[in-house]
Short mmCIF file of C-alpha atoms in Angstrom, two decimals:
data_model
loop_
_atom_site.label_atom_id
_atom_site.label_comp_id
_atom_site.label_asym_id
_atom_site.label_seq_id
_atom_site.Cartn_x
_atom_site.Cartn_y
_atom_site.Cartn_z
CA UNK A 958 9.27 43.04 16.14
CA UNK A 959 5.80 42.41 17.38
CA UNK A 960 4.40 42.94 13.61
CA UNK A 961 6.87 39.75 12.76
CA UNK A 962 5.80 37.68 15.68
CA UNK A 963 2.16 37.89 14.66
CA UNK A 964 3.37 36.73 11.06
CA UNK A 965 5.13 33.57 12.65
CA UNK A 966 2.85 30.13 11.91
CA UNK A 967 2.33 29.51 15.18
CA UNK A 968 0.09 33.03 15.62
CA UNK A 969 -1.16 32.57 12.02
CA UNK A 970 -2.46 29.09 13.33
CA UNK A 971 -4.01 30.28 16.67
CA UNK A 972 -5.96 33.16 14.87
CA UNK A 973 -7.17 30.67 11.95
CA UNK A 974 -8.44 28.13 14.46
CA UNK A 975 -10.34 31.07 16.65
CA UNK A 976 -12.07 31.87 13.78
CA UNK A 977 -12.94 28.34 12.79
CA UNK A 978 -14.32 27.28 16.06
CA UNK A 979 -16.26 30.25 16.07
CA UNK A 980 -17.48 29.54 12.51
CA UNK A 981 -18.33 25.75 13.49
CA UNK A 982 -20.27 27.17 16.81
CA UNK A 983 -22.21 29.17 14.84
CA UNK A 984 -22.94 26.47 11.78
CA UNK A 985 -25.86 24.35 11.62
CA UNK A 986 -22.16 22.04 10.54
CA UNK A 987 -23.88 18.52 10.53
CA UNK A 988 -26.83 17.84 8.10
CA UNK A 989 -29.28 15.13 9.38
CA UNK A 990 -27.62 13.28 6.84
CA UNK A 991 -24.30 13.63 7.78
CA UNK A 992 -23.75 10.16 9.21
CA UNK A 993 -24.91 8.24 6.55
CA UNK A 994 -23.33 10.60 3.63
CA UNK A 995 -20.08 9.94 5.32
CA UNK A 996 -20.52 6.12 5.53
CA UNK A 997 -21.57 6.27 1.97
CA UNK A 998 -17.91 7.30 0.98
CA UNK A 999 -16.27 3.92 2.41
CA UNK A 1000 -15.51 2.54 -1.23
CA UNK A 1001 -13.67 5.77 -2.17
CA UNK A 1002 -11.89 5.70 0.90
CA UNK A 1003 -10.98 2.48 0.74
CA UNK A 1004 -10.09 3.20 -2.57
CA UNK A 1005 -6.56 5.19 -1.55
CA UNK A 1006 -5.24 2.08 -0.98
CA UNK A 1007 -5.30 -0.26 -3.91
CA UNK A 1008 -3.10 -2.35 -3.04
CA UNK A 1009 -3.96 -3.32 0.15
CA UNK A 1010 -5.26 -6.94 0.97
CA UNK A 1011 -7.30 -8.41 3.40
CA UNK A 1012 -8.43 -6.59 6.82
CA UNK A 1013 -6.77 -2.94 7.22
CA UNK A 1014 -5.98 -1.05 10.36
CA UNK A 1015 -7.74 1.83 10.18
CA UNK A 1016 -7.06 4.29 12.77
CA UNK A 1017 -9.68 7.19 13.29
CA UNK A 1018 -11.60 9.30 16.50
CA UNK A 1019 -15.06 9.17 18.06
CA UNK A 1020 -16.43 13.12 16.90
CA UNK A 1021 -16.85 15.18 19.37
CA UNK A 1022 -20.01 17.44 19.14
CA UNK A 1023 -19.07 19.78 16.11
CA UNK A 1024 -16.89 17.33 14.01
CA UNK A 1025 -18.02 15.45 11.43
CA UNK A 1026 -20.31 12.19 12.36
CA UNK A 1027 -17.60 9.65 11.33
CA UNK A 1028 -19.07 6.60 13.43
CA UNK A 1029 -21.62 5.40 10.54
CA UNK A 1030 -18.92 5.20 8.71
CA UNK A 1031 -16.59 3.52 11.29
CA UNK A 1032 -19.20 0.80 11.56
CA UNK A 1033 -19.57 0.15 7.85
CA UNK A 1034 -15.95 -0.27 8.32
CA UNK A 1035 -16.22 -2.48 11.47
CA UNK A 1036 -18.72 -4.37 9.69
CA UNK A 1037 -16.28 -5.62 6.78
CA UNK A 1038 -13.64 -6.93 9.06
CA UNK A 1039 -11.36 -4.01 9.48
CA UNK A 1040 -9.62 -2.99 12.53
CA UNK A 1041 -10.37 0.04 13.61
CA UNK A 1042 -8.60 1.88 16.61
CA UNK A 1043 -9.76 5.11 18.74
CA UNK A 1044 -7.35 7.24 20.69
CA UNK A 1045 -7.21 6.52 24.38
CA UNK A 1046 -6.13 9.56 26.40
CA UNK A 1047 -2.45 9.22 28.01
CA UNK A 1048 -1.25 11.92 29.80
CA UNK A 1049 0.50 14.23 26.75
CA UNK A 1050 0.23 11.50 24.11
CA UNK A 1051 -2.76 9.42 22.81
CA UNK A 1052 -2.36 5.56 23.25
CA UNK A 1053 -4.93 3.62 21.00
CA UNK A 1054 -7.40 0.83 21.19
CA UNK A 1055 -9.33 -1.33 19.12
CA UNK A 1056 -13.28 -0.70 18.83
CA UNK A 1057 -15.74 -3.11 17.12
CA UNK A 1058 -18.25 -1.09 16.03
CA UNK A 1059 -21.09 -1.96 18.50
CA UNK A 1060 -19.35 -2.01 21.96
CA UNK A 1061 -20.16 0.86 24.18
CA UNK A 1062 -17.81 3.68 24.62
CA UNK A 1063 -16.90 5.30 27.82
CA UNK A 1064 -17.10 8.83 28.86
CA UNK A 1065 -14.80 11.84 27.04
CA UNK A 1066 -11.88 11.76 29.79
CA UNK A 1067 -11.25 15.78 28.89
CA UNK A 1068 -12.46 18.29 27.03
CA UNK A 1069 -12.26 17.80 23.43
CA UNK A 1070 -11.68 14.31 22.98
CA UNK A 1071 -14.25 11.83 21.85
CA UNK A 1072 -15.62 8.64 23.53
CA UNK A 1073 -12.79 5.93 24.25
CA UNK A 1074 -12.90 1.92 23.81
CA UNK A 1075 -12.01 -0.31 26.89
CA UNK A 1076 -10.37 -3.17 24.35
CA UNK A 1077 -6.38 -3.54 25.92
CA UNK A 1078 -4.26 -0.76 24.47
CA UNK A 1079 -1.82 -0.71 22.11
CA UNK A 1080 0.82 2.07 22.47
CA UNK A 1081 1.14 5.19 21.12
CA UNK A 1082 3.16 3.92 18.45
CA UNK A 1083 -0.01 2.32 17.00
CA UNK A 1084 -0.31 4.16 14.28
CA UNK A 1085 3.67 2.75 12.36
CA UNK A 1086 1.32 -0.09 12.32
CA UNK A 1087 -2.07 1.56 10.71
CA UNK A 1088 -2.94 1.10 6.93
CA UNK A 1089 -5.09 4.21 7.28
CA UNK A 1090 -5.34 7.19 9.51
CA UNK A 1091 -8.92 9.53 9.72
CA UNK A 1092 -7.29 12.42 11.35
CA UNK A 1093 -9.69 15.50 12.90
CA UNK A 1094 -9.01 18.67 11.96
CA UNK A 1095 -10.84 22.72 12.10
CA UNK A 1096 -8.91 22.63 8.26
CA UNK A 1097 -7.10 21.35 5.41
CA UNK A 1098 -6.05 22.68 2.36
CA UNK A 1099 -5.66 21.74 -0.68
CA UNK A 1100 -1.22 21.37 -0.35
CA UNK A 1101 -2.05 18.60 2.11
CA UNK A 1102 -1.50 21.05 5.55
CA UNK A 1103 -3.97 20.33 7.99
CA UNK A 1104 -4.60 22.95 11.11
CA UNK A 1105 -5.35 20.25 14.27
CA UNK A 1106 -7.10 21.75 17.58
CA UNK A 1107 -4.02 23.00 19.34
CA UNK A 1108 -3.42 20.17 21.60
CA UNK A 1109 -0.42 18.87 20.10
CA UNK A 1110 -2.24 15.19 20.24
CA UNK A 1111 -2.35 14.07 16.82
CA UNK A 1112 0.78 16.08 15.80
CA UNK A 1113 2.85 13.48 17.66
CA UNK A 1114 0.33 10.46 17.24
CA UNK A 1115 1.67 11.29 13.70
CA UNK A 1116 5.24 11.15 14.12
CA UNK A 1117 4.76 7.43 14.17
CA UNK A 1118 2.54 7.34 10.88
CA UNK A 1119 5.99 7.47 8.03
CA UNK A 1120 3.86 5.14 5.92
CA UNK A 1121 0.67 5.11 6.57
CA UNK A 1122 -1.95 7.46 4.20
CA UNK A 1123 -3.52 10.08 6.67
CA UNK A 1124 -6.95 11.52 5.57
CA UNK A 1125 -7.95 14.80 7.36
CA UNK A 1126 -12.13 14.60 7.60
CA UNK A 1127 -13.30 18.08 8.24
CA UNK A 1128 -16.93 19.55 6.50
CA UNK A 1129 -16.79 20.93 3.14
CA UNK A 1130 -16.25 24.36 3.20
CA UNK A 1131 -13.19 23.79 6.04
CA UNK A 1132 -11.44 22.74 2.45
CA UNK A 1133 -9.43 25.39 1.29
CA UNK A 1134 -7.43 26.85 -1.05
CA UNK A 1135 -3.19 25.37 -1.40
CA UNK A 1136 -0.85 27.09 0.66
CA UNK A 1137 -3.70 28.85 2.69
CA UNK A 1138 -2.71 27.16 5.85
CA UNK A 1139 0.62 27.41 7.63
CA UNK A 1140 3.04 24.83 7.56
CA UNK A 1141 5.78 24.09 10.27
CA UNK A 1142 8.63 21.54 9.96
CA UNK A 1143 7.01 19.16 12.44
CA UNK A 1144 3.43 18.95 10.66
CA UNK A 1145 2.59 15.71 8.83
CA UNK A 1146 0.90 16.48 5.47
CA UNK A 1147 -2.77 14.77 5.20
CA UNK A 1148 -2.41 12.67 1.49
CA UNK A 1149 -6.33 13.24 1.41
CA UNK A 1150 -9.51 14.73 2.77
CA UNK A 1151 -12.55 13.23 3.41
CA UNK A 1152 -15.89 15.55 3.56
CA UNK A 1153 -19.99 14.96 3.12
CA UNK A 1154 -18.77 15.26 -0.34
CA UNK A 1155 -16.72 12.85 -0.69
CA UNK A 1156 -12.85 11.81 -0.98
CA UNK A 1157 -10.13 14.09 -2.57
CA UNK A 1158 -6.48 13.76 -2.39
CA UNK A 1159 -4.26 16.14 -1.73
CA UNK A 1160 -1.00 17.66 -3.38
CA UNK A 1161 2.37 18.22 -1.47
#
């Protein structure tokens, strides 16, 4: 009995993200480039949705210490006239809030979450209304499952996201192989990844 409960996905996960924290404590993880080789992938990120016109809503996170250096790229973004929202903390959820680019960002409210904007919020159903989602993540693999921290957060900031194309945004070698991750029922499937390296979608 106890040999199947440490097969069920939710043990598998809590090992895998042990080890990855570990790994990314350890890791000189962001290049001094890392900010700018990220902003340098905007076109090819932009580029997952073709058919889009005009300004997008582009939701995404303020990087804590050991994830990527997205806000480079969030300006770039900024900069051409899309929207772009940052999770707010709310209790068990995430609420969301528009960011500019330039504006200061106040204090982490908890451990593990980023900086948040002081722009009027916009429910935690923000994200039915996104274009584009930059989810954080310790993995992804190549099937599109991506492991989150633990917290539950984005897992139901996703619920809302039916339409919308979710990137994960991890560093390269947090890329792996299909079907190395688990999957449960209630995990939303990241349609692409974005690394240093650039942008690759992901299967089913």
């Amino acid at each position: 009995m106890e040999e199947n409960s440490q097969q069920t996905p939710a043990v598998r996960k809590k090992a895998l993200r042990t080890g990855l924290r570990t790994e990314r404590a350890a890791t000189g993880h962001r290049a001094p480039d890392e900010d700018a080789r990220l902003a340098g992938r905007a076109d090819e990120l932009l580029a997952l949705l073709p058919r889009a016109t005009g300004p997008l809503r582009i939701a995404a996170f303020d990087p804590t210490p050991t994830e990527p250096d997205v806000r480079m790229l969030l300006r770039v973004l900024a900069a051409r006239g899309h929207r772009i929202l940052l999770p707010v903390h709310a209790g068990e959820r995430i609420d969301w809030a528009a960011w500019d680019g330039s504006s200061p960002l106040a204090p982490p409210p908890a451990r593990g979450f980023g900086g948040e904007p002081s722009g009027p919020r916009e429910g935690a159903d923000a994200l039915a209304r996104a274009d584009l989602v930059l989810a954080p993540a310790l993995a992804v693999d190549r099937s599109g499952t991506r492991l989150g921290h633990g917290g539950g957060y984005y897992d139901r900031a996703l619920e809302h996201a039916r339409t919308t194309a979710v990137v994960a945004v991890v560093h390269p070698w947090e890329v792996l192989a299909p079907g190395a991750l688990p999957r449960e029922a209630h995990d939303r499937p990241a349609h692409a990844v974005l690394t240093t390296d650039g942008v690759e979608r992901l299967g089913s």
